[in-house]
PDB file of C-alpha atoms in Angstrom:
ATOM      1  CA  UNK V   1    -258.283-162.267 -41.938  1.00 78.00           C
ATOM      2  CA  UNK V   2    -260.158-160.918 -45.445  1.00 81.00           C
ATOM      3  CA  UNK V   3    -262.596-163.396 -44.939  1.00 87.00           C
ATOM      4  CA  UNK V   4    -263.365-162.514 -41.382  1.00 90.00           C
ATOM      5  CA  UNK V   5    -263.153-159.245 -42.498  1.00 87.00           C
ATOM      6  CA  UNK V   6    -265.581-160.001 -45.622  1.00 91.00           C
ATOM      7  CA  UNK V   7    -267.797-161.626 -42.939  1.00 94.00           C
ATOM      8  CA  UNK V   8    -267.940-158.406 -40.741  1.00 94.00           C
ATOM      9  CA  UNK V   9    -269.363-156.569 -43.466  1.00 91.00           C
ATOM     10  CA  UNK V  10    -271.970-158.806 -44.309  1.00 94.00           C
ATOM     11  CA  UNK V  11    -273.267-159.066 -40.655  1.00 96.00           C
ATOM     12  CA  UNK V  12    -273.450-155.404 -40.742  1.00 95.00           C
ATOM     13  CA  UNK V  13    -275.636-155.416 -44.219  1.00 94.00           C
ATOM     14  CA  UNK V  14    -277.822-157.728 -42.570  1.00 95.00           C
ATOM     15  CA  UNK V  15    -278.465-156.533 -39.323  1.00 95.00           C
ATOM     16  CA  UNK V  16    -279.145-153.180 -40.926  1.00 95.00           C
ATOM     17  CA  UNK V  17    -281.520-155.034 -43.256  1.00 95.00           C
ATOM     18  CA  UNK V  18    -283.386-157.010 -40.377  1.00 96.00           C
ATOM     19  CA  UNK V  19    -281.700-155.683 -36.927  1.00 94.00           C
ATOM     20  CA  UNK V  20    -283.281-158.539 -35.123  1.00 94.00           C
ATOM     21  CA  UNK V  21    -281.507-161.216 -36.994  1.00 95.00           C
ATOM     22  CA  UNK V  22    -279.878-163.893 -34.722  1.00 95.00           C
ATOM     23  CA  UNK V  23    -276.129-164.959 -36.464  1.00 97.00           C
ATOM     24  CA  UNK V  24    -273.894-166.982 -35.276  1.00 97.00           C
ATOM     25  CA  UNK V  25    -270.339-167.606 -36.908  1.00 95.00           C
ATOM     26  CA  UNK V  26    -267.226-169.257 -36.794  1.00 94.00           C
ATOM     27  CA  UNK V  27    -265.898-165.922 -36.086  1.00 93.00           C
ATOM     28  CA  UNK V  28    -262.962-163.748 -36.474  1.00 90.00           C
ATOM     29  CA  UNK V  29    -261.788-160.380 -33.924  1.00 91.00           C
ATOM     30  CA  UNK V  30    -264.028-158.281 -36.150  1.00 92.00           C
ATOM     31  CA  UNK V  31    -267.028-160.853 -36.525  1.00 94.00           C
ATOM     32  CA  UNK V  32    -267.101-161.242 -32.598  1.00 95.00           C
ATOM     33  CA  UNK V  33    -266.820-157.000 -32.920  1.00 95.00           C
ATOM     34  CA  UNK V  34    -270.158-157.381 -34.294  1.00 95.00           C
ATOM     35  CA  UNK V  35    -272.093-159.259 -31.390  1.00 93.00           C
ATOM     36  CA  UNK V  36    -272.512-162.585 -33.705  1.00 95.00           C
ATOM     37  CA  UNK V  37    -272.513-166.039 -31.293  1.00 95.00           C
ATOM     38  CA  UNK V  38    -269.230-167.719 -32.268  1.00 93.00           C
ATOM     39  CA  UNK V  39    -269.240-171.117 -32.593  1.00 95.00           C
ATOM     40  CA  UNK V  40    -265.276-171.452 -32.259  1.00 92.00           C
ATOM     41  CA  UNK V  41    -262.383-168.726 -33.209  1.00 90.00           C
ATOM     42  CA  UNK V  42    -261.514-168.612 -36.443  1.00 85.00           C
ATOM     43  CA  UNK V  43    -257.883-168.441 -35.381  1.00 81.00           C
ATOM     44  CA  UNK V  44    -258.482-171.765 -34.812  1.00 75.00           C
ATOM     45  CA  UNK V  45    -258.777-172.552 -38.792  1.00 72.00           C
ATOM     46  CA  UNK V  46    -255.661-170.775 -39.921  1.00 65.00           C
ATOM     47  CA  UNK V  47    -253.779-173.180 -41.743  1.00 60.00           C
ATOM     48  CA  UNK V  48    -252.153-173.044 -45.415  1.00 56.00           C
ATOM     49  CA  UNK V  49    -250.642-175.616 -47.264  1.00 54.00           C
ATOM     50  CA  UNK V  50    -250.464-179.651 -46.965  1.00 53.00           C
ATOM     51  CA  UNK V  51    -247.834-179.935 -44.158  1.00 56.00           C
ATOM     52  CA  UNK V  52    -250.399-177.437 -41.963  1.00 64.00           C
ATOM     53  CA  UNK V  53    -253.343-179.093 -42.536  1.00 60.00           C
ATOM     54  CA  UNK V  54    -251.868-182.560 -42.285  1.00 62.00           C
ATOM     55  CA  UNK V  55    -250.414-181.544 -38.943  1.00 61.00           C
ATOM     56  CA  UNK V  56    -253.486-180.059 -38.100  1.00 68.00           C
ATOM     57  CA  UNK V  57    -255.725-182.655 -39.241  1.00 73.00           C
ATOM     58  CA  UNK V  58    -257.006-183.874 -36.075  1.00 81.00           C
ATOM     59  CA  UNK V  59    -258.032-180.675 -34.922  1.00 80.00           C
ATOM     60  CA  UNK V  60    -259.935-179.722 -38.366  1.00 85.00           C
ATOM     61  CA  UNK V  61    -262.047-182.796 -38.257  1.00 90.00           C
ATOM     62  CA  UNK V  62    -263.097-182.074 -34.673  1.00 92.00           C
ATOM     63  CA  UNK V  63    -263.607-178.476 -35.589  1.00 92.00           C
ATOM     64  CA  UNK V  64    -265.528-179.833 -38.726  1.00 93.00           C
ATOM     65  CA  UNK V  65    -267.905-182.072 -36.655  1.00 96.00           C
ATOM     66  CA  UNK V  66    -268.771-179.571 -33.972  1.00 95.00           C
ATOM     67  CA  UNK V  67    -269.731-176.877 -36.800  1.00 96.00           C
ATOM     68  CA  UNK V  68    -271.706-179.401 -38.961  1.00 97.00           C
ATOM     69  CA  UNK V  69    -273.587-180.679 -35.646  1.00 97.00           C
ATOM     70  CA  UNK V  70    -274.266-177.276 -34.512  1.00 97.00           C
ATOM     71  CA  UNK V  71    -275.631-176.235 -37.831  1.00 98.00           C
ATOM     72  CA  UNK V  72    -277.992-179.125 -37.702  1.00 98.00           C
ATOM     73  CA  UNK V  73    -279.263-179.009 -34.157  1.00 97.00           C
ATOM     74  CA  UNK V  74    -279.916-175.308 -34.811  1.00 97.00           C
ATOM     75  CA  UNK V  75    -281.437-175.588 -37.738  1.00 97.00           C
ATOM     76  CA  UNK V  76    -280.433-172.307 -38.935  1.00 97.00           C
ATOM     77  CA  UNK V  77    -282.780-170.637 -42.226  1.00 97.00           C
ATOM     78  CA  UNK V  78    -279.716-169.936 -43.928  1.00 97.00           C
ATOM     79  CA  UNK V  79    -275.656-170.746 -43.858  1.00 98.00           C
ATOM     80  CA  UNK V  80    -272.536-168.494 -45.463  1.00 98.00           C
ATOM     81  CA  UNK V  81    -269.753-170.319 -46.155  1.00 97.00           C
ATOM     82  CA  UNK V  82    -266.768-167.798 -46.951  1.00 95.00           C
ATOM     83  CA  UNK V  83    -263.940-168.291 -49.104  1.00 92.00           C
ATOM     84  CA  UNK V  84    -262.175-171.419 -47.547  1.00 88.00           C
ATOM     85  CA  UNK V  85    -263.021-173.367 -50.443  1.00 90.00           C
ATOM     86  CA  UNK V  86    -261.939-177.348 -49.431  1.00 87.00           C
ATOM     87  CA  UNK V  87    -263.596-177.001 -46.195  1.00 90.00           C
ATOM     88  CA  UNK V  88    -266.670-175.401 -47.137  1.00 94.00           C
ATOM     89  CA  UNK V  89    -267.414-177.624 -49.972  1.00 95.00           C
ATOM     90  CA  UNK V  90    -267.080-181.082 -47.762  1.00 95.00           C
ATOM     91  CA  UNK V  91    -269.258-179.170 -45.020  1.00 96.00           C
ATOM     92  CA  UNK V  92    -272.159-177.921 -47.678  1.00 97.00           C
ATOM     93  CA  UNK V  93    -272.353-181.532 -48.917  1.00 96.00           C
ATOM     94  CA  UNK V  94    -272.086-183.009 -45.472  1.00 97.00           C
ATOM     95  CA  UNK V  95    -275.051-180.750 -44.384  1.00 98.00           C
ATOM     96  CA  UNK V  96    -276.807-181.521 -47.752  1.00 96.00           C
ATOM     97  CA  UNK V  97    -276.329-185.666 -46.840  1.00 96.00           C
ATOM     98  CA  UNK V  98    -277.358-185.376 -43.359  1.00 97.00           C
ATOM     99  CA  UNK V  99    -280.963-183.719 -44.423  1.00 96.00           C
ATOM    100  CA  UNK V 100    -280.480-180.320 -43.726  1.00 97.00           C
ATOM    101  CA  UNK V 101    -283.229-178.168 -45.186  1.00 96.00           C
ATOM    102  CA  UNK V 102    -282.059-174.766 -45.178  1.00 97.00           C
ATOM    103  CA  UNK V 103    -280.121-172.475 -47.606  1.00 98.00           C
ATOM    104  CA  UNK V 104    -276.499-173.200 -48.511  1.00 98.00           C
ATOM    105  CA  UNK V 105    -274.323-170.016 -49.387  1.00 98.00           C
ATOM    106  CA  UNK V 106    -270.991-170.059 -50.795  1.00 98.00           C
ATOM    107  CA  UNK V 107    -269.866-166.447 -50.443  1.00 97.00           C
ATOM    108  CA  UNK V 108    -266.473-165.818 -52.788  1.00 95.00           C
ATOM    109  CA  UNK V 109    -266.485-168.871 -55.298  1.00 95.00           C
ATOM    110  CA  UNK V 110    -263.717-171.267 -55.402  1.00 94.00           C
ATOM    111  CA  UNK V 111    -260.777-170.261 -58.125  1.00 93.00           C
ATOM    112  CA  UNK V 112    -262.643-172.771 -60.556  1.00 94.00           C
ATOM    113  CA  UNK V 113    -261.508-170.498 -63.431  1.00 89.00           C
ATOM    114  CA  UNK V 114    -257.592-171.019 -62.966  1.00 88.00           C
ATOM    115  CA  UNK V 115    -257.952-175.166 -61.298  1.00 86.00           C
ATOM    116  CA  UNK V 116    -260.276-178.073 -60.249  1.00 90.00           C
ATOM    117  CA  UNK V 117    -262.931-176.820 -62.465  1.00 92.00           C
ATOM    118  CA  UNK V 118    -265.095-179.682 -61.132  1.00 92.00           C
ATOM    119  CA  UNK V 119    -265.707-178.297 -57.881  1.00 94.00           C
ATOM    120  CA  UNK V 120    -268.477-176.332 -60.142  1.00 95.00           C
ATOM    121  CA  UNK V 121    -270.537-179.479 -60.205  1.00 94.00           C
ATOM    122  CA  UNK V 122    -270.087-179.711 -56.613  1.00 93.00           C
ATOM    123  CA  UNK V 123    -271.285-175.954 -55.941  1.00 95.00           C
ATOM    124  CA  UNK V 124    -274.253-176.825 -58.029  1.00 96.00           C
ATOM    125  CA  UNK V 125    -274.990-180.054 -56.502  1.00 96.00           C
ATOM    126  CA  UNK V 126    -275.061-179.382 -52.926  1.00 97.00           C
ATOM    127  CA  UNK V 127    -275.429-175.189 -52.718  1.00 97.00           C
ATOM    128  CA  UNK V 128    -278.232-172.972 -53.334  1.00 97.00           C
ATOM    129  CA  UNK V 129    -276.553-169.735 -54.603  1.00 98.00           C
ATOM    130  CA  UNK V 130    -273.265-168.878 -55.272  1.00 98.00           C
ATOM    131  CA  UNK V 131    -271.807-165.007 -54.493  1.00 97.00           C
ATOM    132  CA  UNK V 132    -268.958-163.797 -56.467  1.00 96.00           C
ATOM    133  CA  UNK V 133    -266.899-161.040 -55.897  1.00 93.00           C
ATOM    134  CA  UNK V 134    -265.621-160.905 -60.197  1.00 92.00           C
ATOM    135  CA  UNK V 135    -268.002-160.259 -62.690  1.00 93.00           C
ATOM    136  CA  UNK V 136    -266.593-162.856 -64.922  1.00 95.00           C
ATOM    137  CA  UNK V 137    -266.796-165.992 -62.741  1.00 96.00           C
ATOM    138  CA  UNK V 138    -270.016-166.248 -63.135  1.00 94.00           C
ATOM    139  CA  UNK V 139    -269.653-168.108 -66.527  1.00 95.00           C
ATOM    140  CA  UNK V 140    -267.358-171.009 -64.892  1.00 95.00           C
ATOM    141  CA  UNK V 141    -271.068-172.237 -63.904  1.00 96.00           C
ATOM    142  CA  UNK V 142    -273.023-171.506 -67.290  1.00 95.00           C
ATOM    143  CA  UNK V 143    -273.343-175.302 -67.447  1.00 94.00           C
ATOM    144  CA  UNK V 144    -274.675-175.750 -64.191  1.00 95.00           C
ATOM    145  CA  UNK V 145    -277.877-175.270 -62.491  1.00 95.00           C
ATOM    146  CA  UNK V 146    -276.682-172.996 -59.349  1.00 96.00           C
ATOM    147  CA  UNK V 147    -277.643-169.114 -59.021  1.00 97.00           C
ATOM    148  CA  UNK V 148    -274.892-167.583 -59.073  1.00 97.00           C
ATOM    149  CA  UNK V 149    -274.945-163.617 -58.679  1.00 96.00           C
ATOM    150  CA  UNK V 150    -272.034-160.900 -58.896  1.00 96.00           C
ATOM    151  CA  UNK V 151    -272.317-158.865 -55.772  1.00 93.00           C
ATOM    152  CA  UNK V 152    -269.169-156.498 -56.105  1.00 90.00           C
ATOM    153  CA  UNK V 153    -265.684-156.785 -54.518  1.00 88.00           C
ATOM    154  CA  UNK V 154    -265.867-155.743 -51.156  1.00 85.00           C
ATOM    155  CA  UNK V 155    -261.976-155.085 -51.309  1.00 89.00           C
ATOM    156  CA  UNK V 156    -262.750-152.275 -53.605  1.00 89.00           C
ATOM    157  CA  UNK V 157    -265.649-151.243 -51.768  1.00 87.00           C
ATOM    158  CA  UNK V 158    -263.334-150.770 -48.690  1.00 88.00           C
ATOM    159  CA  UNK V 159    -260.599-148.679 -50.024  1.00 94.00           C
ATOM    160  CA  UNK V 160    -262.887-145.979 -51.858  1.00 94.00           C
ATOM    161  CA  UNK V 161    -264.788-145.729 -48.434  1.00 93.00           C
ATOM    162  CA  UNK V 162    -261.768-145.630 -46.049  1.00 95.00           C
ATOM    163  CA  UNK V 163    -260.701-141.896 -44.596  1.00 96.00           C
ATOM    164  CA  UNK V 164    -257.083-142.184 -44.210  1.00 97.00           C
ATOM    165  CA  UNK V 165    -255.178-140.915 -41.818  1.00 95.00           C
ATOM    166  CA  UNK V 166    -253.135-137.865 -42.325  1.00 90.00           C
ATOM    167  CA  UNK V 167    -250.319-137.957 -39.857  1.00 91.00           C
ATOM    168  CA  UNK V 168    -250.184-141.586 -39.536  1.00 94.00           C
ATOM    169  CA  UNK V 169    -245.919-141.071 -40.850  1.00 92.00           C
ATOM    170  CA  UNK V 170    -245.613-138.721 -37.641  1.00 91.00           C
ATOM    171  CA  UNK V 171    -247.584-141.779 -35.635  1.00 90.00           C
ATOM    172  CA  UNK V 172    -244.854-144.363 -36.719  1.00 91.00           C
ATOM    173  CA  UNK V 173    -242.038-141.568 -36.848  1.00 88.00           C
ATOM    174  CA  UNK V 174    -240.875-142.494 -40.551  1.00 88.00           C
ATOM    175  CA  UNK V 175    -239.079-140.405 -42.410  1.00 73.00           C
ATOM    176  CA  UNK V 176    -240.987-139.074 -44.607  1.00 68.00           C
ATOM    177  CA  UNK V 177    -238.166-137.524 -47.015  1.00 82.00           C
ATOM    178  CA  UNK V 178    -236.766-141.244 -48.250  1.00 88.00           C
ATOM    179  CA  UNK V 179    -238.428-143.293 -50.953  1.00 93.00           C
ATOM    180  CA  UNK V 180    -240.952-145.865 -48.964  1.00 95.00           C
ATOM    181  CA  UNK V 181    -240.732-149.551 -49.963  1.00 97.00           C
ATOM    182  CA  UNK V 182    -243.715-151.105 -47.879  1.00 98.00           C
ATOM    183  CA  UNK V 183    -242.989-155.287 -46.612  1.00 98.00           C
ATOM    184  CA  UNK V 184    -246.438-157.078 -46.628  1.00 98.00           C
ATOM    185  CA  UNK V 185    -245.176-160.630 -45.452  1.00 96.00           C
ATOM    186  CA  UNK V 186    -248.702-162.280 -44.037  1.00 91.00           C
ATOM    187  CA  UNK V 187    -250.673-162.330 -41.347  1.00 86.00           C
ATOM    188  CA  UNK V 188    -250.223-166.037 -40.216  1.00 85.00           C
ATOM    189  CA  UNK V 189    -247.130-167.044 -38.592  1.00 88.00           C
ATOM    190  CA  UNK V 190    -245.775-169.611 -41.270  1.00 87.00           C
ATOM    191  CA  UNK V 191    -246.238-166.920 -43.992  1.00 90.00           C
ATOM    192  CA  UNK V 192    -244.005-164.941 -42.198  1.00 94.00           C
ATOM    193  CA  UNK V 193    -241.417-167.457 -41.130  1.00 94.00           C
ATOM    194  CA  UNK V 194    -240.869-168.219 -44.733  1.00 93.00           C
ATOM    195  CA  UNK V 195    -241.574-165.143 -46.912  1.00 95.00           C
ATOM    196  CA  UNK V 196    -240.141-162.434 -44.198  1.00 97.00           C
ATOM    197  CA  UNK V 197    -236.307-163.353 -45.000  1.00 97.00           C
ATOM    198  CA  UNK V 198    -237.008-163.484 -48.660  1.00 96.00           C
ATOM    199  CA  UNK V 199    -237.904-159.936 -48.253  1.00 97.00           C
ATOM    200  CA  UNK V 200    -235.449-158.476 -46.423  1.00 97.00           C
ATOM    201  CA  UNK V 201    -232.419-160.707 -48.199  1.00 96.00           C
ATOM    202  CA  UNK V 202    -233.604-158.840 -51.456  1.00 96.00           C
ATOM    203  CA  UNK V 203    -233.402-155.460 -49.883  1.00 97.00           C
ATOM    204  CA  UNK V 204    -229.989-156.317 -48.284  1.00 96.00           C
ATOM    205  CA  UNK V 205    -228.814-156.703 -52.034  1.00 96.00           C
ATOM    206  CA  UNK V 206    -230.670-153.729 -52.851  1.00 95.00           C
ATOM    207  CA  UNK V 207    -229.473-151.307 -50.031  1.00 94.00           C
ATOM    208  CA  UNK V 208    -225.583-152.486 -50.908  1.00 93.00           C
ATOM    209  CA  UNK V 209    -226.398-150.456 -54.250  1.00 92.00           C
ATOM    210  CA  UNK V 210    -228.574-147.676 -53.116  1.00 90.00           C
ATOM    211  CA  UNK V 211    -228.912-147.421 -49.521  1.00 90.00           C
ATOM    212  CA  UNK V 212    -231.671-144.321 -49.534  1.00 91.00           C
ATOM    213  CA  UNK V 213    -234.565-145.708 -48.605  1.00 94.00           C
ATOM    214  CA  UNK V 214    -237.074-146.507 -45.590  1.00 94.00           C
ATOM    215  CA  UNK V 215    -238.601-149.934 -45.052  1.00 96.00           C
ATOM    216  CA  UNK V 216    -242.142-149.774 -44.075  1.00 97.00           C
ATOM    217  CA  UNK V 217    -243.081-153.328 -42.736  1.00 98.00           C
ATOM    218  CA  UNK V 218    -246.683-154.277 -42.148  1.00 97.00           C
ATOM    219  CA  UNK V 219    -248.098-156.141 -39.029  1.00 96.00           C
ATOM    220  CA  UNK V 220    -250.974-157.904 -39.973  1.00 89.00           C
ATOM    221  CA  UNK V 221    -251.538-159.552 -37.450  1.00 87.00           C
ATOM    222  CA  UNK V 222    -250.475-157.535 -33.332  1.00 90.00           C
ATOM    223  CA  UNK V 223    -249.511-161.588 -32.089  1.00 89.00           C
ATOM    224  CA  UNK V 224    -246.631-162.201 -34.569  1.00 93.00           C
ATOM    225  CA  UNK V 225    -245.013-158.520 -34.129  1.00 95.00           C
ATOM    226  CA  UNK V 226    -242.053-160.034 -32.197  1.00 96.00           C
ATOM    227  CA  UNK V 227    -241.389-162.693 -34.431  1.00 97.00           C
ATOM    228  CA  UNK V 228    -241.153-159.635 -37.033  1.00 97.00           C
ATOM    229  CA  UNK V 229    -238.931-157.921 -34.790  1.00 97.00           C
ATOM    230  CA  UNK V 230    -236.714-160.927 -34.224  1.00 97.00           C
ATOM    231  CA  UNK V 231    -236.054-161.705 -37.840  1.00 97.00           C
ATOM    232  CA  UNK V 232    -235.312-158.341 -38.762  1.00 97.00           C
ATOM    233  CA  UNK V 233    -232.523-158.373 -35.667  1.00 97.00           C
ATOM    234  CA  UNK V 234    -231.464-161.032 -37.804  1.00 96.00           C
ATOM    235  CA  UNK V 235    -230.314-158.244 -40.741  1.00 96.00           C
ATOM    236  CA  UNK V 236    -228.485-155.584 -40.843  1.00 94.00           C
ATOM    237  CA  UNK V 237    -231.899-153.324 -40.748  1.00 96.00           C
ATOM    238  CA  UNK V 238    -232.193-151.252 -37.566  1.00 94.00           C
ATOM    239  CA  UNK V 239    -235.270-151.253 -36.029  1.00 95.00           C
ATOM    240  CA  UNK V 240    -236.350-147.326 -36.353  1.00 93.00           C
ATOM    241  CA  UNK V 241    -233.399-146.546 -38.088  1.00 92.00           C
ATOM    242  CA  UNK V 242    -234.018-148.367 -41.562  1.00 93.00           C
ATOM    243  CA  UNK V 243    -237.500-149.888 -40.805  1.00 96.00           C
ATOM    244  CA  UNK V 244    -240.253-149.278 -39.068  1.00 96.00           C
ATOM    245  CA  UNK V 245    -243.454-151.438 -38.121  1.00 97.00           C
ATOM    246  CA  UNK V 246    -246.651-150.503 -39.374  1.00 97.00           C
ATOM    247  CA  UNK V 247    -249.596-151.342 -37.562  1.00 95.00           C
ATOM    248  CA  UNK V 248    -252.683-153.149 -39.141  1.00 92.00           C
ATOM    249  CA  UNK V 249    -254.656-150.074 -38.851  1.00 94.00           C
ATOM    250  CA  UNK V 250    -252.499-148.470 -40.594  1.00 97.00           C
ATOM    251  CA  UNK V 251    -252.526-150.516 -43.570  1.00 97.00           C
ATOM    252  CA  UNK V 252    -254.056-148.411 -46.706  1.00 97.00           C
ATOM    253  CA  UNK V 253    -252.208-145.260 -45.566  1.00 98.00           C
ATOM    254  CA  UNK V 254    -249.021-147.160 -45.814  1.00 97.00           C
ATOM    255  CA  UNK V 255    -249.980-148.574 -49.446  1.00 98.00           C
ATOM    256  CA  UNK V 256    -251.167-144.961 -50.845  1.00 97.00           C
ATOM    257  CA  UNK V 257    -247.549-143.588 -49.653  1.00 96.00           C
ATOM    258  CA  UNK V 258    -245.164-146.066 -50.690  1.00 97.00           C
ATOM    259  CA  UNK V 259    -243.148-146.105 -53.790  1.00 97.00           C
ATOM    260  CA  UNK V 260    -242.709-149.809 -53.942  1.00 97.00           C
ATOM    261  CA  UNK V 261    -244.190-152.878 -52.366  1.00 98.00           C
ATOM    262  CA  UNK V 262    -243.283-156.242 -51.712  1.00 98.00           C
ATOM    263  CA  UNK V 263    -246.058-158.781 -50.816  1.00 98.00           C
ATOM    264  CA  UNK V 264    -247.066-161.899 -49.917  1.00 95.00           C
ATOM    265  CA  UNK V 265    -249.389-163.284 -52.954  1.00 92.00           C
ATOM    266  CA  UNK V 266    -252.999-162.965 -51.280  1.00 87.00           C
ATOM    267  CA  UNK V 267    -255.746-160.144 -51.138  1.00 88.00           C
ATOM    268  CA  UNK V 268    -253.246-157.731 -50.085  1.00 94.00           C
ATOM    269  CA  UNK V 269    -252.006-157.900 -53.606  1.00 95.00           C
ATOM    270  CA  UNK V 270    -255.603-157.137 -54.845  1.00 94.00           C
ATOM    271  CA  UNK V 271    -255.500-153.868 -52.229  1.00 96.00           C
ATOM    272  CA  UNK V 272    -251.997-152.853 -53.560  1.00 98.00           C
ATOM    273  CA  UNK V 273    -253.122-153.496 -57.148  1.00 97.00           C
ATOM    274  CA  UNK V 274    -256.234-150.406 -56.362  1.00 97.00           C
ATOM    275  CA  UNK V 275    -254.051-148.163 -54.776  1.00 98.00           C
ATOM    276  CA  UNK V 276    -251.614-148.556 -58.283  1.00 98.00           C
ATOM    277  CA  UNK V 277    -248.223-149.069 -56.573  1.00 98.00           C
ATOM    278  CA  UNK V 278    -246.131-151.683 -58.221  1.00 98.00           C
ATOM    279  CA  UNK V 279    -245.560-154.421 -56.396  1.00 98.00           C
ATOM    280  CA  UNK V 280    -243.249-157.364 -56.299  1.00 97.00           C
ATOM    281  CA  UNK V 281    -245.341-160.481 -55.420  1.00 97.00           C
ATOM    282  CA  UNK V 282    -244.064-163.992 -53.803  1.00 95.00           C
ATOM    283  CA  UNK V 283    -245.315-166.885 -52.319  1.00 92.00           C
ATOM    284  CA  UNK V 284    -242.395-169.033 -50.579  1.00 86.00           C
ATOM    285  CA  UNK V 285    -243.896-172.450 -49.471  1.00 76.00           C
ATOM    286  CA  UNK V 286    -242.270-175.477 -47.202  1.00 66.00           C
ATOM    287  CA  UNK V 287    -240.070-178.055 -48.788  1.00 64.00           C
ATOM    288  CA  UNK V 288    -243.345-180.427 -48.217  1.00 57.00           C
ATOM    289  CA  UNK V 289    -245.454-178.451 -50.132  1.00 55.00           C
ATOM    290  CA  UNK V 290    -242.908-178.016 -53.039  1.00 53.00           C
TER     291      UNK V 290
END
């Protein structure tokens, strides 16, 4: 979601810059918002973790192919490649081997700086230019050859440009006189099967000792609101009693008004980090992946 958010924003910059521009994307809700030709859904690439992408192995490598082929019977003057490091990287140096000629973009570098640092040589190797989104990355690839070029953090950019909304409590009829502690549990259905209970067994303990509080929970993505809805029946939370669902547009107002957040590691964490609420992050993963 922030990367086909992150795309969004760059096809507006662009079209503004040269309205005529033809793009075409592997594309998310707000991408396809923006009139670009999608290639395939990016729903169709949500996947986290070695048990999801070995179960949905098949898929990515036909995904992969069709991408990569359209890329070079299109023959496109440039390609983006956000975030989604492993994938990216394999298709850049695929395109590279298979003699395409245009420019190779890797928009939000790999995490070089905390592991793998080699996938710097790679960048350098098989990309043109390299956009980061923290001024200090840029010296992870002082030893290499690629342009690399600090372009700001869109996250930041977002949240001191948003106009939020000032009845938006009234809209989700929370109380507004009881301490908030805001839920962020993902916006992919695994994240929430595993990091969702987590949540809400810690609050159990909590409420046992002080019971005066609301539970703001955050639905990032509309599809999975049941499966919210379903684990919370599963607690002794009422449903707008104790918490209430948040809807994604919603999501900075809730963040600005609650006292205390819980999140699932991920940019969210970066947006809760710029509003200054203290947050509580966790990541639970599958037994495979442990």
């Amino acid at each position: 979601h922030s990367g086909d958010l992150h795309g969004s924003k760059l096809v507006q910059a662009l079209k503004k810059e040269k309205p005529a521009l033809e793009i075409s994307a592997v594309a998310g809700p707000r991408m396809r918002a923006e009139g670009v030709k999608s290639i395939l859904p990016m729903e169709q690439f949500s996947v986290m973790g070695f048990t999801d992408v070995l179960l949905a192995l098949p898929g990515l490598i036909k995904h992969f192919k069709k991408v990569r082929d359209f890329i070079l019977n299109q023959r496109p003057a440039a390609v983006v490649l956000i975030d989604y490091p492993e994938f990216n990287l394999l298709l850049g140096k695929s395109l590279k081997n298979r003699g395409y000629k245009g420019k190779i973009v890797q928009y939000i570098s790999p995490t070089v700086w905390a592991w793998r640092k080699k996938r710097a040589n790679t960048l350098s190797k098989y990309f043109d230019r390299l956009l980061t989104i923290y001024p200090f990355e840029s010296e992870y690839f002082t030893h290499t050859s690629l342009d690399v070029r600090y372009v700001g953090n869109p996250t930041k950019s977002r949240i001191a440009t948003h106009t939020y909304c000032g009845d938006w409590k009234s809209a989700c009829k929370i109380n507004p006189q009881k301490p908030l502690i805001a839920l962020f549990p993902g916006s992919r259905k695994k994240e929430i099967e595993l990091n969702f209970p987590k949540m809400l067994s810690a609050l159990e303990r909590l409420y046992k000792e002080s019971p005066d509080f609301a539970i703001a929970i955050s639905v990032g993505d509309e599809k999975y609101k049941e499966q919210i809805v379903d684990l919370l029946a599963k607690t002794t939370f009422k449903l707008q009693k104790d918490a209430f669902l948040i809807p994604r547009e919603f999501t900075y107002e809730l963040m600005r008004a609650c006292d205390l957040a819980i999140a699932k590691s991920g940019t969210v964490t970066l947006e809760l980090a710029l509003h200054h609420k203290p947050t509580v992050i966790i990541f639970e993963i599958s037994r495979m992946n442990k």
